[in-house]
Each structure stands twice: as structure tokens, then as C-alpha cells.
Amino acid sequence: MWPTRFEAAGQVRGFASYRGQRNFPGWYWAATGGDLVGYESWVELGHLMRLDADPDVVAVASQPFQLSWRYSDRARRTRHTPDYFVRRRDGPGGTAVVLDVRPDDRIEPDDAKKFAATAAACARVGWDFER
């Protein structure tokens, strides 16, 4: 799956929307890729706008894949869906960045483990990881 063009993939999960919701999901028209890109919060929207204005970015996809793994001390699988996959203009085919958007003060210990595992998976395939 690693050579897959994730910037062209659809979302692997939808965004919840309900009355009284504290976050603000929606769709942003990204001129960079000429397509709608989903976001789940104002913070994610801010990052989308930053990426759309970056001349080194050629495409952004929202939640295009899910990682799944098992820690040796747990019987249940752990899953994580990164927020964005970003394709850059540099190099043949462009390099990739996986982006998770979460303010430092909102990271629980289990989330920190997921972000670390995501960073390790990205490093193994030559992608950058940002949070």
C-alpha cells in the first residue's frame, strides 16, 4: 500500500455532526488540488489554509488511510487515522507528509502513543510526520 497515491484517496471515515457539537467540521475548497478537503475543527481548517497557500504542496487529502497495530501487552488492536496526507512538489513523484492536528494541551497518553507509532511507520516508508 505504501506506493499508493493517498492524495487521491477518499476519506476512510466520516465526520460526526450533531447539535451542540463543540468542534466545527466542514469542507474546504483547496485550490492546490482542485477538490474539497474535510476538516473537523477550526485548528484543522487553519492548517488546511496554510497548506493550500504553500507553493511546495501539490495535494492534500483528509484521512485517506487508517493504521492498525497491536501492542504486545494488549489483546485488542489499536487504530489511528491521521488527519492529513500531504504531497509536496519536490523530487520524483513528490515527497509525502502525514499530518496530525492536535494542540499539545489536548494530547492524552494513549494519543501520544498513537502519534509516536504513526511517526515510526512514516519514517519506515520515507515519509515525514508532523503534529
Coordinates of N, CA and C in Angstrom, one line a residue:
M1 N 0.8 -1.2 0.0 CA 0.0 0.0 0.0 C 0.8 1.3 0.0
W2 N 2.1 1.2 0.4 CA 2.9 2.4 0.6 C 3.1 3.3 -0.7
P3 N 3.2 2.7 -1.9 CA 3.3 3.5 -3.1 C 2.0 4.1 -3.5
T4 N 0.9 3.8 -2.9 CA -0.4 4.3 -3.3 C -0.4 5.8 -3.2
R5 N -1.1 6.4 -4.2 CA -1.2 7.9 -4.2 C -2.3 8.3 -3.3
F6 N -2.0 8.4 -2.0 CA -3.0 8.7 -1.0 C -3.6 10.1 -1.1
E7 N -3.0 11.0 -1.8 CA -3.5 12.3 -2.0 C -4.8 12.2 -2.9
A8 N -5.0 11.1 -3.6 CA -6.1 11.0 -4.5 C -7.2 10.1 -3.8
A9 N -6.9 9.6 -2.6 CA -7.9 8.7 -2.0 C -9.0 9.5 -1.3
G10 N -10.1 8.8 -1.1 CA -11.2 9.4 -0.3 C -11.0 9.1 1.2
Q11 N -11.8 9.7 2.0 CA -11.7 9.6 3.4 C -12.1 8.2 3.8
V12 N -11.4 7.6 4.8 CA -11.7 6.3 5.3 C -12.8 6.3 6.4
R13 N -13.1 7.5 6.9 CA -14.2 7.6 7.9 C -14.8 9.0 7.7
G14 N -16.0 9.1 8.1 CA -16.7 10.4 8.0 C -16.6 11.2 9.3
F15 N -17.0 12.5 9.2 CA -17.0 13.4 10.4 C -18.4 13.4 11.0
A16 N -18.4 13.3 12.3 CA -19.6 13.3 13.1 C -20.1 14.8 13.1
S17 N -21.4 14.9 13.0 CA -22.0 16.2 13.1 C -23.4 16.1 13.8
Y18 N -23.5 16.9 14.9 CA -24.7 16.9 15.7 C -24.9 18.2 16.4
R19 N -26.1 18.5 16.8 CA -26.5 19.7 17.5 C -25.7 19.8 18.8
G20 N -25.2 21.0 19.1 CA -24.4 21.2 20.4 C -22.9 20.7 20.3
Q21 N -22.5 20.3 19.1 CA -21.2 19.8 18.9 C -20.1 20.9 19.3
R22 N -19.0 20.6 19.9 CA -18.0 21.5 20.3 C -17.0 21.8 19.2
N23 N -16.8 20.9 18.3 CA -15.9 21.2 17.2 C -16.7 21.6 16.0
F24 N -16.0 22.0 15.0 CA -16.6 22.6 13.8 C -16.2 21.9 12.5
P25 N -16.8 20.8 12.1 CA -16.4 20.1 10.9 C -17.0 20.8 9.6
G26 N -16.3 20.5 8.5 CA -16.8 21.1 7.3 C -15.9 20.7 6.1
W27 N -16.1 21.4 5.0 CA -15.3 21.1 3.8 C -14.7 22.4 3.3
Y28 N -13.4 22.3 2.9 CA -12.6 23.5 2.4 C -12.3 23.2 1.0
W29 N -12.6 24.2 0.1 CA -12.2 24.0 -1.3 C -10.7 24.4 -1.4
A30 N -9.9 23.4 -1.7 CA -8.4 23.6 -1.8 C -8.1 23.8 -3.3
A31 N -7.6 25.0 -3.6 CA -7.2 25.4 -4.9 C -6.0 24.5 -5.3
T32 N -5.2 24.1 -4.4 CA -4.0 23.3 -4.7 C -4.3 22.0 -5.4
G33 N -5.3 21.3 -4.9 CA -5.7 20.1 -5.6 C -7.0 20.1 -6.4
G34 N -7.6 21.3 -6.3 CA -8.9 21.5 -7.0 C -10.0 20.6 -6.5
D35 N -10.0 20.4 -5.2 CA -11.0 19.5 -4.6 C -11.4 19.9 -3.2
L36 N -12.5 19.4 -2.7 CA -12.9 19.6 -1.3 C -12.1 18.8 -0.4
V37 N -11.7 19.3 0.7 CA -10.9 18.6 1.7 C -11.6 18.8 3.0
G38 N -11.9 17.7 3.7 CA -12.6 17.8 5.0 C -11.7 18.2 6.2
Y39 N -12.4 18.8 7.2 CA -11.7 19.2 8.4 C -12.7 19.0 9.5
E40 N -12.2 18.8 10.7 CA -13.0 18.5 11.9 C -13.0 19.6 13.0
S41 N -12.2 20.7 12.8 CA -12.1 21.7 13.7 C -11.5 23.0 13.1
W42 N -11.6 24.1 13.8 CA -11.1 25.3 13.3 C -9.5 25.2 13.2
V43 N -8.9 24.4 14.1 CA -7.5 24.3 14.1 C -7.1 23.5 12.8
E44 N -7.8 22.5 12.4 CA -7.6 21.8 11.2 C -7.8 22.7 10.0
L45 N -8.8 23.5 10.0 CA -9.1 24.4 8.9 C -7.9 25.4 8.7
G46 N -7.4 25.9 9.8 CA -6.2 26.7 9.7 C -5.0 26.1 9.1
H47 N -4.8 24.8 9.4 CA -3.7 24.1 8.7 C -4.0 23.8 7.3
L48 N -5.2 23.6 6.9 CA -5.6 23.4 5.5 C -5.3 24.7 4.7
M49 N -5.7 25.8 5.3 CA -5.5 27.1 4.6 C -4.0 27.3 4.4
R50 N -3.2 27.0 5.4 CA -1.7 27.1 5.4 C -1.2 26.3 4.3
L51 N -1.6 25.0 4.2 CA -1.1 24.1 3.2 C -1.5 24.5 1.8
D52 N -2.7 25.0 1.7 CA -3.2 25.4 0.4 C -2.4 26.6 -0.2
A53 N -1.9 27.4 0.7 CA -1.1 28.6 0.3 C 0.4 28.3 0.1
D54 N 0.8 27.1 0.5 CA 2.2 26.7 0.4 C 2.5 26.3 -1.1
P55 N 3.4 27.0 -1.7 CA 3.7 26.6 -3.1 C 4.4 25.3 -3.3
D56 N 4.9 24.7 -2.2 CA 5.6 23.4 -2.3 C 4.6 22.2 -2.2
V57 N 3.3 22.5 -1.8 CA 2.3 21.5 -1.7 C 1.5 21.4 -3.0
V58 N 1.4 20.1 -3.5 CA 0.6 19.9 -4.7 C -0.7 19.2 -4.4
A59 N -0.9 18.6 -3.3 CA -2.2 18.0 -3.0 C -2.3 17.7 -1.5
V60 N -3.5 17.7 -1.0 CA -3.8 17.4 0.4 C -5.1 16.5 0.4
A61 N -5.0 15.4 1.2 CA -6.2 14.6 1.4 C -6.5 14.4 2.9
S62 N -7.7 14.4 3.2 CA -8.2 14.3 4.6 C -8.4 12.8 4.9
Q63 N -7.8 12.3 5.9 CA -8.0 11.0 6.5 C -8.1 9.9 5.4
P64 N -7.0 9.8 4.6 CA -7.1 8.8 3.4 C -6.7 7.4 3.8
F65 N -6.2 7.2 5.0 CA -5.9 5.8 5.4 C -6.0 5.7 6.9
Q66 N -6.0 4.4 7.4 CA -6.0 4.1 8.8 C -4.9 3.1 9.1
L67 N -4.1 3.4 10.1 CA -3.1 2.4 10.6 C -3.7 1.6 11.7
S68 N -3.3 0.3 11.7 CA -3.8 -0.6 12.7 C -2.6 -1.5 13.2
W69 N -2.5 -1.6 14.5 CA -1.4 -2.4 15.0 C -1.8 -3.0 16.4
R70 N -1.0 -3.9 16.9 CA -1.2 -4.5 18.2 C 0.0 -4.3 19.1
Y71 N -0.1 -3.7 20.2 CA 0.9 -3.7 21.2 C 1.0 -5.1 21.8
S72 N 2.2 -5.5 22.2 CA 2.4 -6.8 22.8 C 1.7 -7.0 24.1
D73 N 1.4 -5.9 24.8 CA 0.7 -6.1 26.1 C -0.8 -5.9 26.0
R74 N -1.3 -5.8 24.8 CA -2.8 -5.7 24.6 C -3.3 -6.7 23.6
A75 N -4.5 -7.2 23.9 CA -5.1 -8.2 23.0 C -5.8 -7.5 21.9
R76 N -6.3 -6.3 22.2 CA -7.1 -5.5 21.2 C -6.2 -4.7 20.3
R77 N -6.5 -4.6 19.0 CA -5.8 -3.8 18.1 C -6.0 -2.3 18.4
T78 N -5.0 -1.5 18.1 CA -5.0 -0.1 18.2 C -5.1 0.5 16.8
R79 N -6.0 1.5 16.6 CA -6.1 2.1 15.3 C -6.0 3.6 15.4
H80 N -5.5 4.1 14.3 CA -5.3 5.6 14.2 C -5.5 6.0 12.8
T81 N -6.3 7.0 12.6 CA -6.5 7.6 11.3 C -5.8 9.0 11.3
P82 N -4.7 9.2 10.6 CA -4.1 10.5 10.6 C -5.0 11.6 9.9
D83 N -4.9 12.8 10.3 CA -5.7 13.9 9.8 C -5.5 14.1 8.3
Y84 N -4.3 14.3 7.9 CA -4.0 14.7 6.5 C -2.8 13.9 5.9
F85 N -2.9 13.7 4.6 CA -1.7 13.3 3.8 C -1.4 14.4 2.8
V86 N -0.2 14.8 2.8 CA 0.2 16.0 2.0 C 1.3 15.5 1.0
R87 N 1.1 15.9 -0.2 CA 2.1 15.6 -1.3 C 2.8 16.9 -1.6
R88 N 4.2 16.8 -1.6 CA 5.0 18.0 -1.9 C 5.4 18.0 -3.4
R89 N 5.8 19.1 -3.9 CA 6.3 19.2 -5.2 C 7.7 18.6 -5.5
D90 N 8.5 18.6 -4.5 CA 9.9 18.2 -4.6 C 10.1 16.7 -5.0
G91 N 11.2 16.4 -5.7 CA 11.5 15.1 -6.0 C 10.6 14.4 -7.0
P92 N 11.0 13.2 -7.6 CA 10.2 12.5 -8.5 C 9.0 11.9 -7.8
G93 N 7.8 12.3 -8.2 CA 6.6 11.9 -7.6 C 6.2 12.7 -6.3
G94 N 7.2 13.5 -5.9 CA 6.9 14.3 -4.7 C 7.1 13.6 -3.4
T95 N 7.6 14.2 -2.4 CA 7.7 13.6 -1.1 C 6.4 13.8 -0.3
A96 N 6.2 13.0 0.7 CA 5.0 13.0 1.5 C 5.1 13.4 2.9
V97 N 4.1 14.0 3.4 CA 4.0 14.3 4.9 C 2.7 13.9 5.4
V98 N 2.7 13.2 6.5 CA 1.5 12.8 7.2 C 1.3 13.8 8.4
L99 N 0.2 14.4 8.5 CA -0.1 15.4 9.5 C -1.2 15.1 10.4
D100 N -0.9 15.2 11.7 CA -1.9 15.0 12.8 C -2.1 16.4 13.4
V101 N -3.3 16.9 13.6 CA -3.5 18.2 14.1 C -4.1 18.0 15.5
R102 N -3.4 18.4 16.5 CA -3.9 18.3 17.9 C -3.0 19.2 18.8
P103 N -3.6 20.2 19.4 CA -2.9 21.1 20.3 C -2.2 20.3 21.5
D104 N -1.1 20.7 21.9 CA -0.3 20.0 22.9 C -1.1 19.7 24.2
D105 N -2.0 20.7 24.6 CA -2.7 20.5 25.8 C -3.9 19.6 25.7
R106 N -4.1 19.0 24.5 CA -5.2 18.1 24.3 C -4.8 16.7 23.9
I107 N -3.5 16.4 24.3 CA -3.0 15.1 23.9 C -3.0 14.2 25.2
E108 N -3.8 13.1 25.1 CA -3.8 12.1 26.2 C -2.7 11.1 26.0
P109 N -2.3 10.4 27.1 CA -1.2 9.4 26.9 C -1.4 8.4 25.8
D110 N -2.7 7.9 25.6 CA -2.9 6.9 24.5 C -2.8 7.6 23.2
D111 N -3.1 8.8 23.1 CA -3.0 9.6 21.8 C -1.5 9.8 21.5
A112 N -0.7 10.1 22.5 CA 0.7 10.3 22.3 C 1.4 9.0 21.8
K113 N 0.9 7.8 22.3 CA 1.4 6.5 21.8 C 1.0 6.4 20.3
K114 N -0.2 6.7 19.9 CA -0.6 6.6 18.5 C 0.2 7.5 17.6
F115 N 0.5 8.7 18.1 CA 1.3 9.7 17.3 C 2.7 9.1 17.1
A116 N 3.3 8.6 18.2 CA 4.6 8.0 18.1 C 4.7 6.8 17.1
A117 N 3.6 6.0 17.2 CA 3.6 4.8 16.3 C 3.4 5.3 14.8
T118 N 2.6 6.3 14.6 CA 2.4 6.9 13.3 C 3.7 7.4 12.7
A119 N 4.4 8.2 13.6 CA 5.7 8.8 13.2 C 6.7 7.7 12.8
A120 N 6.7 6.6 13.6 CA 7.6 5.4 13.3 C 7.3 4.8 11.9
A121 N 6.0 4.6 11.7 CA 5.5 4.0 10.4 C 5.9 4.9 9.2
C122 N 5.7 6.2 9.4 CA 6.0 7.1 8.3 C 7.5 7.1 8.0
A123 N 8.4 7.0 9.1 CA 9.8 7.0 8.9 C 10.2 5.8 8.1
R124 N 9.6 4.6 8.4 CA 9.9 3.4 7.7 C 9.7 3.4 6.2
V125 N 8.8 4.3 5.8 CA 8.5 4.3 4.3 C 9.0 5.6 3.7
G126 N 9.8 6.4 4.5 CA 10.4 7.6 3.9 C 9.5 8.9 3.9
W127 N 8.4 8.8 4.6 CA 7.5 10.0 4.7 C 7.9 10.8 6.0
D128 N 7.6 12.1 5.9 CA 7.7 12.9 7.1 C 6.4 12.9 7.9
F129 N 6.5 13.1 9.2 CA 5.4 13.2 10.1 C 5.4 14.4 10.8
E130 N 4.3 15.2 10.9 CA 4.2 16.4 11.7 C 3.0 16.3 12.5
R131 N 3.1 16.9 13.7 CA 2.0 17.1 14.6 C 2.0 18.5 15.1

